[in-house]
Coordinates of C-alpha atoms and ligand atoms in Angstrom, one line a residue:
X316 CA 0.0 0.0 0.0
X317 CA 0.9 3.3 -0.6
X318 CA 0.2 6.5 2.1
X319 CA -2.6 8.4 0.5
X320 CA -3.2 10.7 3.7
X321 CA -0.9 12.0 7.0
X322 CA -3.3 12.4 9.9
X323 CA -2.2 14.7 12.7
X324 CA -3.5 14.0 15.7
X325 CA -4.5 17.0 18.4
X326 CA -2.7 15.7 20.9
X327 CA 0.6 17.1 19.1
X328 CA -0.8 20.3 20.6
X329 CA 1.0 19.1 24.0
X330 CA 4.3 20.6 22.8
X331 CA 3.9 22.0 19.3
X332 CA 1.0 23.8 17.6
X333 CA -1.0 21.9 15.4
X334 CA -1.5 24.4 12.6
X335 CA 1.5 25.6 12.1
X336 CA 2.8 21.8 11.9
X337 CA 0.2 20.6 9.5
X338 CA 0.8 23.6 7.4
X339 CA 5.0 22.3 7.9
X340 CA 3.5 19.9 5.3
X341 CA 2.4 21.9 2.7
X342 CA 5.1 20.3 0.3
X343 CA 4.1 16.9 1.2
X344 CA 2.7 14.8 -2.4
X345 CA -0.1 13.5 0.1
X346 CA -2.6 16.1 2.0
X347 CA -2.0 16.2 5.9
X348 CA -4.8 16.9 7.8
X349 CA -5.8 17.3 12.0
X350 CA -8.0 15.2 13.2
X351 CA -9.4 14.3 16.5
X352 CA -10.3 11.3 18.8
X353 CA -12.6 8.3 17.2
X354 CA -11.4 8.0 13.9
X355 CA -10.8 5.4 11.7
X356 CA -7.2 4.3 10.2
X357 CA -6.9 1.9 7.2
X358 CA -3.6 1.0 5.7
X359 CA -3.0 3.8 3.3
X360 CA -3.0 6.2 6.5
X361 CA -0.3 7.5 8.1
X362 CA -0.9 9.4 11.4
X363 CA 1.6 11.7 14.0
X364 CA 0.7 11.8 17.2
X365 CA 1.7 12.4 21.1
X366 CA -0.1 9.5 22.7
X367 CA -1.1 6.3 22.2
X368 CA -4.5 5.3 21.2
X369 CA -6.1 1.9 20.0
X370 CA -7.1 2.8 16.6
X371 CA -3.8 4.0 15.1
X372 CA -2.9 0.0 14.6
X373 CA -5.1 -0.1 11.9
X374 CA -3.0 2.6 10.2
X375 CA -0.3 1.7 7.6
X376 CA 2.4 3.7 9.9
X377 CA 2.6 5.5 13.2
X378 CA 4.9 8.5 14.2
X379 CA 5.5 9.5 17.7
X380 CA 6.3 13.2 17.8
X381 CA 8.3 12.2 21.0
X382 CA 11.6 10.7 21.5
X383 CA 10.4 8.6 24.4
X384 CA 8.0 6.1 23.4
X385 CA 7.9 4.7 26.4
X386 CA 3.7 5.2 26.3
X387 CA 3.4 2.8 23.3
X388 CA 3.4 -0.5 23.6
X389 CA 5.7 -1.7 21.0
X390 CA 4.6 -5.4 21.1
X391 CA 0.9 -4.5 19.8
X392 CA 2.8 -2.6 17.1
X393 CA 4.7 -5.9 16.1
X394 CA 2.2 -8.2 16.6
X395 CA -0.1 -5.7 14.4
X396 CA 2.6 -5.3 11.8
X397 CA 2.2 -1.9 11.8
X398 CA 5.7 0.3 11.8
X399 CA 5.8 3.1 14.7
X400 CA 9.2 5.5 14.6
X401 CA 9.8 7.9 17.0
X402 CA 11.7 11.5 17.2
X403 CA 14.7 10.9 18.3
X404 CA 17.9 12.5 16.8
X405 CA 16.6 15.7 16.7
X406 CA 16.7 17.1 20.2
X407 CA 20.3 17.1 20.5
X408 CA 21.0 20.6 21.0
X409 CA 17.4 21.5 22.3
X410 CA 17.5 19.2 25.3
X411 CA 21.6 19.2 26.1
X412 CA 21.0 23.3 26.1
X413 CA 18.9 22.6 29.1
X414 CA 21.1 20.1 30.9
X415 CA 24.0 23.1 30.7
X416 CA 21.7 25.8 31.5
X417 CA 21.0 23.8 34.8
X418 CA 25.0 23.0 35.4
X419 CA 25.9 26.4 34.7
X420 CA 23.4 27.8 37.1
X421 CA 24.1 25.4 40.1
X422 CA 27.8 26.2 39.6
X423 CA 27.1 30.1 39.1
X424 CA 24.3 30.9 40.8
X425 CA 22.1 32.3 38.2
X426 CA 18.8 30.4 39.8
X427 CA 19.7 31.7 43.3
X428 CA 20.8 35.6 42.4
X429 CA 16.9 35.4 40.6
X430 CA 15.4 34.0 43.8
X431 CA 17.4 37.1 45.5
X432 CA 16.6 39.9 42.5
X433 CA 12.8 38.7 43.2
X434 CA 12.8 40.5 46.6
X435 CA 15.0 43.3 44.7
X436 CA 18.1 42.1 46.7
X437 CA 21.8 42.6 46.3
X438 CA 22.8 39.0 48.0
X439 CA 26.2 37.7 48.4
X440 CA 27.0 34.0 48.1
X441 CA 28.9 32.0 50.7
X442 CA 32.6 32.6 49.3
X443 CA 33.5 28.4 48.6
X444 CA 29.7 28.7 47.0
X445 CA 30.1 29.3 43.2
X446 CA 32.7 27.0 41.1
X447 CA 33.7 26.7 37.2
X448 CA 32.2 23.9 35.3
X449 CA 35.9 23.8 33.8
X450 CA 37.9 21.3 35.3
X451 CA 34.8 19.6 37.0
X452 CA 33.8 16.0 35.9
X453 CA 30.2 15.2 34.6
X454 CA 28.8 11.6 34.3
X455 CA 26.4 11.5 31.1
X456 CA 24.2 8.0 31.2
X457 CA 23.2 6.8 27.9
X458 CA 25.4 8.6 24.9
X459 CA 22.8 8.8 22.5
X460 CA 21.7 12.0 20.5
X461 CA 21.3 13.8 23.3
X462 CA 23.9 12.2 25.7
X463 CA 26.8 12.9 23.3
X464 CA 25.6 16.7 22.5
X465 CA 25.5 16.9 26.0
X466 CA 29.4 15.1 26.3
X467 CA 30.5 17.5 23.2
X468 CA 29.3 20.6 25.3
X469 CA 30.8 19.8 28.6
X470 CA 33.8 19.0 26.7
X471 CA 34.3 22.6 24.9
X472 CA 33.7 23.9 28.5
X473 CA 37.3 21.9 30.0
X474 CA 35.3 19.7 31.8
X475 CA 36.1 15.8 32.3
X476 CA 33.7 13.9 30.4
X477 CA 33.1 10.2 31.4
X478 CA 30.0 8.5 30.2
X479 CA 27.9 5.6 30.4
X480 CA 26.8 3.3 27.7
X481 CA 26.4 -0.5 26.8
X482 CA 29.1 -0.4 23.8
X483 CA 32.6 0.7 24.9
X484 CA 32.3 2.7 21.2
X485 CA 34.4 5.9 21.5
X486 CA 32.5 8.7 22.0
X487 CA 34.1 12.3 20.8
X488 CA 34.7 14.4 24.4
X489 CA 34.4 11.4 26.4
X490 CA 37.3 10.1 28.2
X491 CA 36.1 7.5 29.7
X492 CA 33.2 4.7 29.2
X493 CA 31.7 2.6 31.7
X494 CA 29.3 -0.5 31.4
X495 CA 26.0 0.2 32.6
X496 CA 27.1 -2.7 35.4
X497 CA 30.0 -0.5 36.3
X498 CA 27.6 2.9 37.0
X499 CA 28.4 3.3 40.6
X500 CA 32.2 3.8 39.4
X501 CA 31.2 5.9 36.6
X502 CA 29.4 8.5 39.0
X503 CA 31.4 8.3 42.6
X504 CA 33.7 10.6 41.1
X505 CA 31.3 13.3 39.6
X506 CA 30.4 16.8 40.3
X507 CA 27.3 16.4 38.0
X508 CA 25.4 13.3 36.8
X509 CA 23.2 13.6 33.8
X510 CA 20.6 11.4 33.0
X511 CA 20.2 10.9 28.8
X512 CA 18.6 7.7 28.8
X513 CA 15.2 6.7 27.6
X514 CA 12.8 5.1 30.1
X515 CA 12.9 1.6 29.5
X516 CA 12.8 -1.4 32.8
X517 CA 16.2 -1.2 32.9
X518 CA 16.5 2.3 33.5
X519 CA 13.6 2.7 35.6
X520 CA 15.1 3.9 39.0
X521 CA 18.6 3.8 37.9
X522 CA 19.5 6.9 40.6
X523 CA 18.1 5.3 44.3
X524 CA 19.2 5.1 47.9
X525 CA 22.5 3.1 46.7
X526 CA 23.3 5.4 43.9
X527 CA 23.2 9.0 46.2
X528 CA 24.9 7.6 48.6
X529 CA 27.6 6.3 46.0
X530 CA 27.9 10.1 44.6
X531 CA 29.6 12.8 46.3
X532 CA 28.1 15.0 48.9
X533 CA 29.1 18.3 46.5
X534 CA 26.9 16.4 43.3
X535 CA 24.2 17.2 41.2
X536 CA 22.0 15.3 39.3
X537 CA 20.9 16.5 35.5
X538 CA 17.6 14.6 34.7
X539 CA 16.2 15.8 30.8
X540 CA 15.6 12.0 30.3
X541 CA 12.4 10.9 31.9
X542 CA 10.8 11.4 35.5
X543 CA 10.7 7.3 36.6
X544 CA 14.6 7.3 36.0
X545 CA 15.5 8.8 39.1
X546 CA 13.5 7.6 42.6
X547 CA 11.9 10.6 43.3
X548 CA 11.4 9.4 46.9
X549 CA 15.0 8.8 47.2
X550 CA 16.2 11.7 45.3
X551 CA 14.5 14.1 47.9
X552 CA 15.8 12.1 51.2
X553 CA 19.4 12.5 49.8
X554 CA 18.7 16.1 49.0
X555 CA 17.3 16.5 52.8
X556 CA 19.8 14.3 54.7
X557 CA 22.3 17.0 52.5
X558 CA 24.0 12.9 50.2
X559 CA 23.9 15.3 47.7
X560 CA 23.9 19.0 46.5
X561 CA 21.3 19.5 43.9
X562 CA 19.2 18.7 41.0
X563 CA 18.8 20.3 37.5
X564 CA 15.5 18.5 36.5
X565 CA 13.0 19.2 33.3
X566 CA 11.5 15.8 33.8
X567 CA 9.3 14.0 37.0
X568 CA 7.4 10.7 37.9
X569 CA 4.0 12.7 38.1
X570 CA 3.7 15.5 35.2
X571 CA 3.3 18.8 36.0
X572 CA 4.9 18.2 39.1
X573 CA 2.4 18.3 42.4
X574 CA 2.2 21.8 44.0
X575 CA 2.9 19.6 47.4
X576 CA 5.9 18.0 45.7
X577 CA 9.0 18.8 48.6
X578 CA 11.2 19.2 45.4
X579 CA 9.9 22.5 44.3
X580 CA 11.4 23.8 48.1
X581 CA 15.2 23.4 47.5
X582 CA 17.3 26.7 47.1
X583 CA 19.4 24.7 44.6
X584 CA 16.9 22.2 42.9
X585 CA 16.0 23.9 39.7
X586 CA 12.9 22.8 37.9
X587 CA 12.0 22.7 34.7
X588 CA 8.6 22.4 33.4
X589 CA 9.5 19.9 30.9
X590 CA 11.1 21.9 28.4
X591 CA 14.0 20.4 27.1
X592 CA 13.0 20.2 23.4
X593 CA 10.4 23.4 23.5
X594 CA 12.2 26.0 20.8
X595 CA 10.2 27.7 18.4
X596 CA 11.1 25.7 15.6
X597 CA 10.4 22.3 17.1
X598 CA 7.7 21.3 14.8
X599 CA 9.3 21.8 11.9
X600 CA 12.3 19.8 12.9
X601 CA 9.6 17.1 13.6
X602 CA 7.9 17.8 10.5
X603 CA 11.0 17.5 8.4
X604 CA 11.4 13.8 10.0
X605 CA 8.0 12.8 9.3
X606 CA 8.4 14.4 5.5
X607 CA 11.9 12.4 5.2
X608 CA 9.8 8.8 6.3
X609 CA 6.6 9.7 4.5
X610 CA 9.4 9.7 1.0
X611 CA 10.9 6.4 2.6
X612 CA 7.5 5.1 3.0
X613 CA 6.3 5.5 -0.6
X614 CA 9.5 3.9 -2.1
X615 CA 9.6 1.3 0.2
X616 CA 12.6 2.5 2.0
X617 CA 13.7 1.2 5.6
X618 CA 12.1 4.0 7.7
X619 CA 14.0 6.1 9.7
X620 CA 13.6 5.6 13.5
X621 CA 11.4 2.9 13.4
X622 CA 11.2 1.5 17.1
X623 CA 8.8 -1.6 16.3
Ligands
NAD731 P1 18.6 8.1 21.7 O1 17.9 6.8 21.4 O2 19.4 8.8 20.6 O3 19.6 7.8 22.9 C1 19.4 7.0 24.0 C2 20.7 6.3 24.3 O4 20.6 5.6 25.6 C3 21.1 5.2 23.3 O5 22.4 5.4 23.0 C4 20.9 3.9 24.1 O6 21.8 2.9 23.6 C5 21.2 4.3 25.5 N1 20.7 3.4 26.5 C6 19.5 2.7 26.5 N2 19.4 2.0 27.7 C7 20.6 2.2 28.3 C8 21.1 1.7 29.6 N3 20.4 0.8 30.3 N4 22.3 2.1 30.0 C9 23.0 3.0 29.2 N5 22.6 3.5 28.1 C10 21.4 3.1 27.6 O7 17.5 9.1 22.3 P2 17.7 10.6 22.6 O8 17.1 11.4 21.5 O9 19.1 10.9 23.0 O10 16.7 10.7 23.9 C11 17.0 10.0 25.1 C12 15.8 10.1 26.0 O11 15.6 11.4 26.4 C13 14.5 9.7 25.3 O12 14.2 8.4 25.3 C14 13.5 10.5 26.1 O13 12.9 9.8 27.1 C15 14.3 11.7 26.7 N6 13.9 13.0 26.1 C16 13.6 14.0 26.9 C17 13.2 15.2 26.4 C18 12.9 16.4 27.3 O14 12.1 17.2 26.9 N7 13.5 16.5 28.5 C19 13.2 15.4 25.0 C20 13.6 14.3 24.2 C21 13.9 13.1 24.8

């Protein structure tokens, strides 16, 4: 079969708007249209979307606008034959951006002087307080796209970058690589550990009790992967019993993060409202994936991305 139509679905409207990426298709030899809940998919239908829903395996192909795909259940999509990709590969820059923002700020200060300019005051740091990220070691977990933009970044900054990954591939900027059985070595020695994996059962709670208490007291961790990768419960008692410094984190076990969440309370926990991909131009970097698979699609190419 051939794709005669690309459905959008609304949902897209979580992190892009749904106009201006429909229109991103204006190009495309087959009509895209937005479409709602309810709907029926046949073979010759493509359809983009941010969540799951039961219908789409009748479609002839899925696209998650996401990277994590970790809410689609990839064995329906095999057993249905029916190809789902994801986003990845294109939030390098987007999402590493966020993971230096936060370890510049809890080595600078930016996030506390703000607290301080809110009450229009001229405060002074302890003196040991601020640090340079040169010099410092960071620990990236999983050097995928946006693990090794992340690695590249530290790396122009004179920082030590060791990493974490399940090939002992080289990775440009990254001096040393540790097997995911070997992560307590990889992190005991870093000022910052950032967390570039997807959700998947092995990753789920990969930071807990054992982990904080492996890292140094003068750590932060860097979550812009997912929320259930890091213990949340854990996470705050080490922050409280003072195991570790801080957190940089765009990304939490219960989205938006609850008002009575203790994590919004710490002076050097910066949160994020899960914005590590959100730029202006983020649909049309989707769009321009979906575009490049719709070709593939029609001349029977391997699809780009495809995750079942
Ligand atoms: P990617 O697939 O390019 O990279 C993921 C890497 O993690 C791969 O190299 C993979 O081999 C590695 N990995 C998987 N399991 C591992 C394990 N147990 N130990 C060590 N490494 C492991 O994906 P990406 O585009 O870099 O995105 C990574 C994740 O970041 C996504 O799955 C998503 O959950 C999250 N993400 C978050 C945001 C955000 O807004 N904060 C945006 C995009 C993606």
């Amino acid at each position: 079969h051939e794709l005669e139509q690309l459905y959008v679905h609304e949902s897209v409207e979580n992190v892009i708007p749904p106009e201006a990426f429909v229109e991103a298709f204006d190009d495309l030899p087959i009509p895209a249209e937005l479409v709602g809940d309810g709907r029926e998919y046949g073979p010759t239908n493509a359809v983009a979307t941010y969540v799951p829903q039961p219908e789409y395996l009748d479609a002839g192909w899925v696209h998650c606008i996401r990277a994590g795909y970790d809410e689609f259940d990839t064995d329906e999509y095999e057993r249905e034959g029916v190809p789902l990709t994801n986003s990845s590969g294109i939030h390098g820059s987007t999402v590493s951006e966020v993971a230096l923002n936060c370890m510049l700020s809890l080595a600078r200060l930016g996030h506390r002087y703000r607290d301080h300019q809110n009450e229009r005051e001229w405060w002074e740091p302890p003196y040991e307080r601020p640090f340079t990220l040169e010099n410092e070691q960071v620990c990236v977990v999983g050097l995928g796209t946006i693990g090794e933009a992340t690695a590249a970044r530290c790396d122009a900054l004179g920082m030590e970058v060791v990493g974490v990954r399940r090939s002992d591939e080289p990775v440009p900027g990254v001096s040393e690589i540790f097997d995911p059985d070997r992560l307590h070595e990889a992190i005991e020695d870093a000022r910052f550990v950032v967390l570039t994996v997807p959700h998947t059962p092995a990753t789920d709670d990969m930071l807990s009790d054992a982990e904080f208490e492996a890292m140094r007291e003068d750590a932060y961790v860097i979550n812009v992967a997912r929320g259930p990768v890091v213990d949340e419960d854990a996470l705050v008692e080490a922050l409280e019993a003072d195991e570790i410094a801080g957190a940089g984190l765009d990304v939490f076990e219960t989205e938006p993060l609850p008002k009575e969440s203790p994590l919004w309370g710490f002076d050097d926990v910066i949160v994020f409202p899960h914005k590590g991909s959100a730029t202006n131009r983020y649909h049309l970097d989707i769009a321009e994936l979906v575009a490049e698979n719709v070709e593939r699609y029609q001349s029977g190419e391997a699809l780009k991305n495809r995750v079942a």
